[in-house]
Amino acid sequence: MTDDADTPPRLAPDEADRLAAAIARWGRELGFDAIGIADTDLALEETRLVEWLAAGRHGAMDYMARHGTTRARPAALVPGTLRVITARLNYLPGDAVPGAAVLAQPNKAYVARYALGRDYHKVFRARLQRLVLRIREEIGEFGHRVFTDSAPVLEVALAAKSGLGWRGKHTLLLTRDQGSWFFLGEIYTDLPLPTTAPQPAHCGSCRACIDACPTGAIVAPYELDARRCISYLTIELAGSIPEDLRPLIGNRIYGCDDCQLACPWNRFAAMATEPGFAVRHGLDAADLVALFAWTEAEFSRRMEGSAIRRIGFARWSRNIAVAMGNAPCDPAIVAALAARAEDASPMVREHVAWALARQQAASPF
C-alpha cells in the first residue's frame, strides 16, 4: 500500500455500500466504461497459472515464472489488500480502417488496434489516479496501489470476478454489450468494500476465436500457448521468430486481433471516447515498404508516446521484414529488403535474408 496509509478506514456496512456506489458513479464520470469490485481469492486461477507455467506456455517471458504465485495473491503483492477495484476502458478507435480490410491487403501493415494511438499505460493510469483522488476527497487517506498492465496482476481473472465480463475461450474478457475491445486496470485497496457479482459466461458452443487463430495458439477453450501467439512473437519475443511460424504471421507486424475480429460479441463493440486512442501516424493501414524505410531516429520520434516504442527498432524491423516476406512478389519490396541486407542488427539481417528468399521464390522470372 502507499506510504500515506496509516490505519485502514473503518467503514460501517452502510458506509461501505454508499462508497462503493459512489466509486461506480465517479468512475463513469471519469469516462470509464465499467467499474467493479472483487475480493482477493484467486485460488482456482492460481492452480491454472501454476499448470500453465509448468507446461512452459509462457515461452521466454521469464518474469511470469519469476513472480510465480504472487500474481494470484493480491495481498502478497500489496500487503493489506482487501479488495480490488477494477475498471474497463474501451480503446477501439472509430477512425481506424477496419482490421479485416487491412489483413486482406498483404502489402499493408497490421498493427493491433490497441496500439494505434497513445500508450494506454499512461492514459489509463492517469485516469485511475484521478479516481483515487476522488475517493481520498471523500474519506481521507487510504491504502491503495494502481495497476495498468504494469505488474504481475491477473487482470482478466479479477475483472471477471468483479462482474466486468466473463473470460472468453480466447482467454480475453468478454461482455455482451461491448465485446472485448477494452483495457483493464485495477486499484488494490485496503477498503472493506462490498463486491460486485460476476457475470455468467455466454460463449456456449462457439469456437470462432479458436478457429480464427492463425498459428493455433488457442490450443483448447480457455487455454493459450503464448509461444505460438503472434502477439508474443512480434512483441515479447526478443530473438528470432521460429521459421515455421513466420509464414503464418502474414502482415501482422505488431500484435494480432484475429480472435477478437472473429468473436460474434464484438458486433456490439463500442468505440473509444478517449481522444488519446485515436489513430496516429497512419498506423491503421500503413504501407510495409514505407514503414521499413524508417531510420532508427524516425522510429523513435514517431513512436514517442506509443506502446510500440518499447519493442525497439530491431524488433520492429524484424517484424516488418517477416511481413514483407509473406507479401506477394513485388519489386518494391525486394528493393527495400535488399537495401537492408547488411543491416547492423544480426537479427534483422537474418529475417531480411529469409524474406528475400521468399520473394525470390515467388518471382515469376
Tab-separated table of C-alpha atoms in Angstrom:
chain	number	residue	atom	x	y	z
A	1	MET	CA	0.000	0.000	0.000
A	2	THR	CA	1.031	3.599	-0.306
A	3	ASP	CA	3.068	5.178	2.453
A	4	ASP	CA	0.280	7.608	3.272
A	5	ALA	CA	-1.949	4.806	4.589
A	6	ASP	CA	-1.596	4.643	8.367
A	7	THR	CA	-4.691	2.809	9.537
A	8	PRO	CA	-7.325	1.412	7.165
A	9	PRO	CA	-10.577	3.342	7.473
A	10	ARG	CA	-13.206	1.528	9.492
A	11	LEU	CA	-16.247	1.655	7.257
A	12	ALA	CA	-19.579	0.567	8.605
A	13	PRO	CA	-21.530	-1.684	6.197
A	14	ASP	CA	-23.865	1.106	5.116
A	15	GLU	CA	-20.908	3.459	4.635
A	16	ALA	CA	-19.093	0.840	2.551
A	17	ASP	CA	-22.193	0.340	0.405
A	18	ARG	CA	-22.551	4.067	-0.206
A	19	LEU	CA	-18.855	4.420	-1.026
A	20	ALA	CA	-18.959	1.526	-3.489
A	21	ALA	CA	-21.932	3.080	-5.275
A	22	ALA	CA	-20.142	6.411	-5.331
A	23	ILE	CA	-16.981	4.849	-6.779
A	24	ALA	CA	-19.015	3.365	-9.621
A	25	ARG	CA	-20.600	6.766	-10.256
A	26	TRP	CA	-17.281	8.618	-10.143
A	27	GLY	CA	-15.806	6.047	-12.486
A	28	ARG	CA	-18.496	6.749	-15.072
A	29	GLU	CA	-17.959	10.492	-14.653
A	30	LEU	CA	-14.245	9.976	-15.318
A	31	GLY	CA	-15.020	8.141	-18.551
A	32	PHE	CA	-14.579	4.508	-17.540
A	33	ASP	CA	-16.942	2.142	-19.293
A	34	ALA	CA	-17.470	-0.032	-16.224
A	35	ILE	CA	-16.310	-0.344	-12.607
A	36	GLY	CA	-16.395	-3.466	-10.433
A	37	ILE	CA	-15.092	-4.643	-7.062
A	38	ALA	CA	-13.528	-8.063	-6.419
A	39	ASP	CA	-12.269	-9.884	-3.371
A	40	THR	CA	-8.759	-11.343	-3.372
A	41	ASP	CA	-9.481	-15.084	-3.557
A	42	LEU	CA	-7.914	-16.334	-6.789
A	43	ALA	CA	-7.150	-19.891	-5.659
A	44	LEU	CA	-8.645	-21.509	-8.763
A	45	GLU	CA	-6.740	-19.145	-11.048
A	46	GLU	CA	-3.550	-19.854	-9.116
A	47	THR	CA	-3.862	-23.554	-9.893
A	48	ARG	CA	-4.312	-22.800	-13.594
A	49	LEU	CA	-1.367	-20.394	-13.548
A	50	VAL	CA	0.953	-22.964	-11.969
A	51	GLU	CA	-0.055	-25.583	-14.550
A	52	TRP	CA	0.411	-23.076	-17.406
A	53	LEU	CA	3.871	-22.147	-16.217
A	54	ALA	CA	4.832	-25.791	-15.671
A	55	ALA	CA	3.873	-26.524	-19.294
A	56	GLY	CA	6.224	-23.763	-20.452
A	57	ARG	CA	3.459	-21.926	-22.252
A	58	HIS	CA	4.824	-18.562	-21.124
A	59	GLY	CA	7.760	-19.007	-23.519
A	60	ALA	CA	10.581	-16.536	-22.938
A	61	MET	CA	8.504	-14.335	-20.626
A	62	ASP	CA	10.624	-15.264	-17.623
A	63	TYR	CA	9.067	-12.556	-15.493
A	64	MET	CA	5.859	-14.593	-15.350
A	65	ALA	CA	7.626	-17.524	-13.734
A	66	ARG	CA	9.733	-15.217	-11.599
A	67	HIS	CA	6.673	-13.668	-9.966
A	68	GLY	CA	5.038	-17.091	-9.694
A	69	THR	CA	2.007	-17.325	-7.436
A	70	THR	CA	2.331	-13.681	-6.368
A	71	ARG	CA	0.234	-12.894	-9.443
A	72	ALA	CA	-2.672	-14.814	-7.931
A	73	ARG	CA	-2.311	-13.429	-4.409
A	74	PRO	CA	-3.158	-9.717	-4.316
A	75	ALA	CA	-2.381	-9.420	-0.607
A	76	ALA	CA	1.066	-10.911	-1.202
A	77	LEU	CA	1.791	-8.418	-3.979
A	78	VAL	CA	0.420	-5.480	-1.975
A	79	PRO	CA	0.169	-6.273	1.757
A	80	GLY	CA	-3.077	-5.153	3.316
A	81	THR	CA	-5.160	-5.537	0.159
A	82	LEU	CA	-8.768	-6.468	0.916
A	83	ARG	CA	-10.457	-5.546	-2.331
A	84	VAL	CA	-9.582	-4.795	-5.951
A	85	ILE	CA	-11.444	-2.037	-7.764
A	86	THR	CA	-11.460	-2.982	-11.454
A	87	ALA	CA	-12.046	-0.713	-14.430
A	88	ARG	CA	-12.755	-1.100	-18.140
A	89	LEU	CA	-11.857	1.458	-20.815
A	90	ASN	CA	-12.732	0.989	-24.484
A	91	TYR	CA	-9.862	1.512	-26.928
A	92	LEU	CA	-11.193	0.717	-30.421
A	93	PRO	CA	-10.637	3.911	-32.461
A	94	GLY	CA	-13.619	4.845	-34.569
A	95	ASP	CA	-11.429	6.487	-37.192
A	96	ALA	CA	-9.365	3.351	-37.934
A	97	VAL	CA	-9.516	1.401	-41.188
A	98	PRO	CA	-11.382	-1.853	-40.346
A	99	GLY	CA	-8.980	-4.577	-39.265
A	100	ALA	CA	-10.294	-7.184	-41.693
A	101	ALA	CA	-9.692	-4.802	-44.602
A	102	VAL	CA	-6.039	-4.338	-43.605
A	103	LEU	CA	-5.454	-8.068	-43.208
A	104	ALA	CA	-6.830	-8.554	-46.716
A	105	GLN	CA	-4.099	-6.301	-48.177
A	106	PRO	CA	-0.775	-8.146	-47.705
A	107	ASN	CA	1.294	-5.090	-48.704
A	108	LYS	CA	-0.184	-3.193	-45.737
A	109	ALA	CA	0.972	-3.479	-42.129
A	110	TYR	CA	-1.444	-4.704	-39.488
A	111	VAL	CA	-0.961	-3.174	-36.048
A	112	ALA	CA	-3.076	-4.379	-33.132
A	113	ARG	CA	-5.870	-1.883	-32.656
A	114	TYR	CA	-4.904	-1.163	-29.046
A	115	ALA	CA	-1.551	0.274	-30.183
A	116	LEU	CA	-2.770	2.675	-32.875
A	117	GLY	CA	-2.927	5.649	-30.521
A	118	ARG	CA	-1.069	6.821	-27.442
A	119	ASP	CA	0.389	4.465	-24.859
A	120	TYR	CA	-2.557	3.172	-22.870
A	121	HIS	CA	-0.445	2.653	-19.753
A	122	LYS	CA	-0.084	6.395	-19.241
A	123	VAL	CA	-3.611	7.315	-20.294
A	124	PHE	CA	-5.318	4.648	-18.181
A	125	ARG	CA	-3.079	5.098	-15.141
A	126	ALA	CA	-3.726	8.846	-15.042
A	127	ARG	CA	-7.465	8.234	-15.093
A	128	LEU	CA	-7.244	5.644	-12.308
A	129	GLN	CA	-5.212	8.084	-10.238
A	130	ARG	CA	-7.982	10.649	-10.652
A	131	LEU	CA	-10.422	8.090	-9.271
A	132	VAL	CA	-8.097	7.546	-6.294
A	133	LEU	CA	-8.037	11.292	-5.651
A	134	ARG	CA	-11.833	11.431	-5.748
A	135	ILE	CA	-12.075	8.637	-3.168
A	136	ARG	CA	-9.499	10.409	-0.987
A	137	GLU	CA	-11.509	13.620	-1.148
A	138	GLU	CA	-14.462	11.692	0.225
A	139	ILE	CA	-12.903	9.597	3.002
A	140	GLY	CA	-9.363	10.848	3.531
A	141	GLU	CA	-6.187	8.822	3.156
A	142	PHE	CA	-6.491	5.101	2.431
A	143	GLY	CA	-4.182	2.297	1.349
A	144	HIS	CA	-4.039	1.741	-2.400
A	145	ARG	CA	-1.891	0.922	-5.402
A	146	VAL	CA	-2.798	1.414	-9.061
A	147	PHE	CA	-2.011	-1.082	-11.843
A	148	THR	CA	-2.361	-0.814	-15.620
A	149	ASP	CA	-0.736	-3.943	-17.039
A	150	SER	CA	2.329	-2.813	-15.116
A	151	ALA	CA	2.885	-5.596	-12.570
A	152	PRO	CA	2.131	-9.306	-12.048
A	153	VAL	CA	-1.648	-8.938	-11.843
A	154	LEU	CA	-4.236	-11.457	-13.085
A	155	GLU	CA	-6.353	-8.692	-14.529
A	156	VAL	CA	-8.784	-10.832	-16.526
A	157	ALA	CA	-9.492	-13.049	-13.514
A	158	LEU	CA	-10.070	-10.032	-11.269
A	159	ALA	CA	-12.249	-8.294	-13.857
A	160	ALA	CA	-14.354	-11.440	-14.312
A	161	LYS	CA	-14.635	-11.908	-10.555
A	162	SER	CA	-15.864	-8.327	-10.196
A	163	GLY	CA	-18.526	-8.695	-12.883
A	164	LEU	CA	-16.966	-6.660	-15.694
A	165	GLY	CA	-17.453	-9.599	-18.052
A	166	TRP	CA	-16.525	-13.251	-18.419
A	167	ARG	CA	-13.364	-14.940	-19.675
A	168	GLY	CA	-13.824	-15.931	-23.304
A	169	LYS	CA	-12.367	-19.033	-24.916
A	170	HIS	CA	-9.543	-16.867	-26.293
A	171	THR	CA	-8.716	-16.012	-22.613
A	172	LEU	CA	-9.690	-12.328	-23.003
A	173	LEU	CA	-12.530	-10.711	-21.082
A	174	LEU	CA	-15.851	-10.532	-22.941
A	175	THR	CA	-19.073	-8.615	-22.425
A	176	ARG	CA	-22.433	-8.956	-24.116
A	177	ASP	CA	-22.894	-5.220	-24.625
A	178	GLN	CA	-19.379	-4.113	-25.644
A	179	GLY	CA	-17.411	-7.136	-26.816
A	180	SER	CA	-13.729	-7.205	-25.854
A	181	TRP	CA	-12.021	-4.138	-27.309
A	182	PHE	CA	-11.065	-2.587	-23.981
A	183	PHE	CA	-8.231	-2.192	-21.494
A	184	LEU	CA	-8.396	-3.346	-17.895
A	185	GLY	CA	-6.947	-1.596	-14.860
A	186	GLU	CA	-7.002	-2.114	-11.114
A	187	ILE	CA	-6.789	-0.309	-7.797
A	188	TYR	CA	-5.655	-2.595	-4.982
A	189	THR	CA	-7.070	-1.207	-1.746
A	190	ASP	CA	-7.482	-1.893	1.951
A	191	LEU	CA	-11.048	-0.581	1.897
A	192	PRO	CA	-13.582	-3.260	3.019
A	193	LEU	CA	-15.954	-2.591	0.135
A	194	PRO	CA	-18.845	-4.849	-0.924
A	195	THR	CA	-18.032	-6.891	-4.017
A	196	THR	CA	-19.940	-6.846	-7.294
A	197	ALA	CA	-21.393	-10.084	-8.674
A	198	PRO	CA	-19.697	-11.963	-11.533
A	199	GLN	CA	-21.473	-12.488	-14.858
A	200	PRO	CA	-22.344	-15.870	-16.377
A	201	ALA	CA	-20.367	-16.909	-19.451
A	202	HIS	CA	-22.021	-16.622	-22.853
A	203	CYS	CA	-19.619	-18.356	-25.252
A	204	GLY	CA	-21.703	-21.523	-25.448
A	205	SER	CA	-20.540	-23.903	-28.184
A	206	CYS	CA	-18.967	-21.114	-30.261
A	207	ARG	CA	-15.327	-21.672	-31.270
A	208	ALA	CA	-14.908	-18.805	-33.723
A	209	CYS	CA	-11.866	-17.424	-31.892
A	210	ILE	CA	-10.175	-20.822	-31.758
A	211	ASP	CA	-10.684	-21.457	-35.466
A	212	ALA	CA	-9.564	-17.931	-36.411
A	213	CYS	CA	-6.175	-18.033	-34.667
A	214	PRO	CA	-3.577	-18.023	-37.484
A	215	THR	CA	-0.994	-20.045	-35.554
A	216	GLY	CA	-3.222	-22.331	-33.485
A	217	ALA	CA	-2.131	-20.616	-30.271
A	218	ILE	CA	-5.533	-21.201	-28.640
A	219	VAL	CA	-4.813	-24.869	-28.057
A	220	ALA	CA	-8.147	-25.530	-26.315
A	221	PRO	CA	-11.005	-23.415	-24.962
A	222	TYR	CA	-9.568	-21.007	-22.362
A	223	GLU	CA	-6.008	-22.252	-22.999
A	224	LEU	CA	-3.387	-20.148	-24.781
A	225	ASP	CA	0.128	-21.242	-25.674
A	226	ALA	CA	1.954	-17.924	-25.799
A	227	ARG	CA	4.845	-19.477	-27.720
A	228	ARG	CA	2.600	-19.651	-30.801
A	229	CYS	CA	0.734	-16.386	-30.254
A	230	ILE	CA	1.513	-13.657	-32.797
A	231	SER	CA	1.302	-11.001	-30.098
A	232	TYR	CA	4.033	-12.831	-28.202
A	233	LEU	CA	6.119	-13.439	-31.323
A	234	THR	CA	6.019	-9.823	-32.510
A	235	ILE	CA	6.161	-8.052	-29.134
A	236	GLU	CA	7.521	-10.162	-26.286
A	237	LEU	CA	9.982	-12.396	-28.130
A	238	ALA	CA	13.355	-10.652	-28.245
A	239	GLY	CA	15.172	-13.014	-30.611
A	240	SER	CA	14.461	-14.767	-33.877
A	241	ILE	CA	10.915	-15.764	-34.755
A	242	PRO	CA	10.739	-19.539	-35.393
A	243	GLU	CA	10.857	-20.130	-39.150
A	244	ASP	CA	7.852	-22.450	-39.197
A	245	LEU	CA	5.681	-19.714	-37.678
A	246	ARG	CA	6.844	-16.830	-39.876
A	247	PRO	CA	4.565	-17.626	-42.860
A	248	LEU	CA	1.572	-17.788	-40.504
A	249	ILE	CA	2.146	-14.246	-39.241
A	250	GLY	CA	1.055	-12.739	-42.547
A	251	ASN	CA	1.195	-8.944	-42.470
A	252	ARG	CA	0.782	-8.590	-38.701
A	253	ILE	CA	3.760	-6.510	-37.576
A	254	TYR	CA	2.698	-5.684	-34.004
A	255	GLY	CA	0.270	-7.899	-32.185
A	256	CYS	CA	-2.764	-9.714	-33.516
A	257	ASP	CA	-6.527	-9.229	-33.194
A	258	ASP	CA	-7.847	-12.174	-35.194
A	259	CYS	CA	-9.584	-13.826	-32.245
A	260	GLN	CA	-11.364	-10.567	-31.455
A	261	LEU	CA	-12.233	-9.868	-35.074
A	262	ALA	CA	-13.876	-13.285	-35.258
A	263	CYS	CA	-15.813	-13.038	-31.988
A	264	PRO	CA	-19.571	-12.562	-32.546
A	265	TRP	CA	-19.875	-10.457	-29.382
A	266	ASN	CA	-17.701	-7.770	-30.952
A	267	ARG	CA	-20.596	-6.862	-33.218
A	268	PHE	CA	-21.632	-4.817	-30.197
A	269	ALA	CA	-18.238	-3.249	-29.552
A	270	ALA	CA	-18.285	0.392	-28.503
A	271	MET	CA	-15.828	2.893	-29.927
A	272	ALA	CA	-13.283	4.630	-27.715
A	273	THR	CA	-14.180	8.054	-26.358
A	274	GLU	CA	-10.633	8.789	-25.159
A	275	PRO	CA	-9.006	11.161	-27.708
A	276	GLY	CA	-5.585	9.683	-26.952
A	277	PHE	CA	-6.590	6.380	-28.548
A	278	ALA	CA	-7.215	7.939	-31.971
A	279	VAL	CA	-5.012	6.665	-34.831
A	280	ARG	CA	-1.574	8.278	-35.052
A	281	HIS	CA	0.905	8.316	-37.981
A	282	GLY	CA	-1.477	6.395	-40.248
A	283	LEU	CA	-0.642	3.128	-38.494
A	284	ASP	CA	-4.091	1.662	-39.081
A	285	ALA	CA	-3.200	0.791	-42.709
A	286	ALA	CA	0.390	1.812	-43.374
A	287	ASP	CA	2.430	0.542	-46.319
A	288	LEU	CA	5.059	-2.076	-45.407
A	289	VAL	CA	7.712	-0.582	-47.678
A	290	ALA	CA	7.168	2.890	-46.230
A	291	LEU	CA	7.490	1.651	-42.642
A	292	PHE	CA	10.595	-0.371	-43.459
A	293	ALA	CA	12.244	2.774	-44.803
A	294	TRP	CA	12.155	4.462	-41.389
A	295	THR	CA	15.508	5.072	-39.767
A	296	GLU	CA	16.007	4.321	-36.094
A	297	ALA	CA	15.746	8.040	-35.348
A	298	GLU	CA	12.447	8.246	-37.244
A	299	PHE	CA	11.122	5.225	-35.362
A	300	SER	CA	11.993	6.794	-32.009
A	301	ARG	CA	10.455	10.122	-32.978
A	302	ARG	CA	7.255	8.767	-34.489
A	303	MET	CA	6.697	6.210	-31.741
A	304	GLU	CA	7.200	8.708	-28.939
A	305	GLY	CA	4.253	8.220	-26.581
A	306	SER	CA	3.284	4.895	-28.200
A	307	ALA	CA	3.237	1.433	-26.640
A	308	ILE	CA	5.085	0.223	-29.751
A	309	ARG	CA	8.270	2.063	-28.853
A	310	ARG	CA	9.207	-0.401	-26.115
A	311	ILE	CA	9.985	-3.221	-28.584
A	312	GLY	CA	12.763	-1.136	-30.135
A	313	PHE	CA	13.816	-0.583	-33.717
A	314	ALA	CA	15.391	-4.002	-34.307
A	315	ARG	CA	12.254	-5.975	-33.375
A	316	TRP	CA	10.112	-3.510	-35.322
A	317	SER	CA	12.296	-4.066	-38.401
A	318	ARG	CA	12.323	-7.836	-37.857
A	319	ASN	CA	8.545	-7.925	-37.822
A	320	ILE	CA	8.165	-5.828	-40.960
A	321	ALA	CA	10.731	-7.977	-42.777
A	322	VAL	CA	8.678	-11.089	-41.987
A	323	ALA	CA	5.517	-9.415	-43.284
A	324	MET	CA	7.330	-8.404	-46.486
A	325	GLY	CA	8.478	-11.977	-46.939
A	326	ASN	CA	4.849	-13.064	-46.711
A	327	ALA	CA	3.620	-10.486	-49.228
A	328	PRO	CA	3.158	-11.310	-52.931
A	329	CYS	CA	6.282	-10.848	-55.044
A	330	ASP	CA	6.842	-7.118	-55.536
A	331	PRO	CA	9.950	-5.375	-56.943
A	332	ALA	CA	9.492	-2.518	-54.449
A	333	ILE	CA	9.563	-4.971	-51.543
A	334	VAL	CA	12.624	-6.753	-52.950
A	335	ALA	CA	14.436	-3.437	-53.323
A	336	ALA	CA	13.525	-2.350	-49.787
A	337	LEU	CA	14.746	-5.641	-48.332
A	338	ALA	CA	17.941	-5.619	-50.373
A	339	ALA	CA	18.725	-2.117	-49.113
A	340	ARG	CA	18.921	-3.518	-45.576
A	341	ALA	CA	20.571	-6.846	-46.344
A	342	GLU	CA	23.647	-5.683	-44.409
A	343	ASP	CA	21.712	-4.179	-41.501
A	344	ALA	CA	23.708	-3.570	-38.318
A	345	SER	CA	21.477	-5.986	-36.388
A	346	PRO	CA	22.233	-9.700	-36.951
A	347	MET	CA	18.610	-10.484	-36.127
A	348	VAL	CA	17.314	-8.063	-38.743
A	349	ARG	CA	19.775	-9.411	-41.317
A	350	GLU	CA	18.548	-12.958	-40.675
A	351	HIS	CA	14.904	-12.053	-41.200
A	352	VAL	CA	15.675	-9.883	-44.228
A	353	ALA	CA	17.533	-12.792	-45.844
A	354	TRP	CA	14.569	-15.067	-45.151
A	355	ALA	CA	12.153	-12.543	-46.633
A	356	LEU	CA	14.296	-12.018	-49.731
A	357	ALA	CA	14.433	-15.752	-50.316
A	358	ARG	CA	10.635	-15.910	-50.062
A	359	GLN	CA	10.232	-13.031	-52.507
A	360	GLN	CA	12.666	-14.568	-54.960
A	361	ALA	CA	10.994	-17.956	-54.726
A	362	ALA	CA	7.670	-16.333	-55.600
A	363	SER	CA	9.096	-14.426	-58.555
A	364	PRO	CA	7.730	-15.491	-61.959
A	365	PHE	CA	11.106	-14.741	-63.578
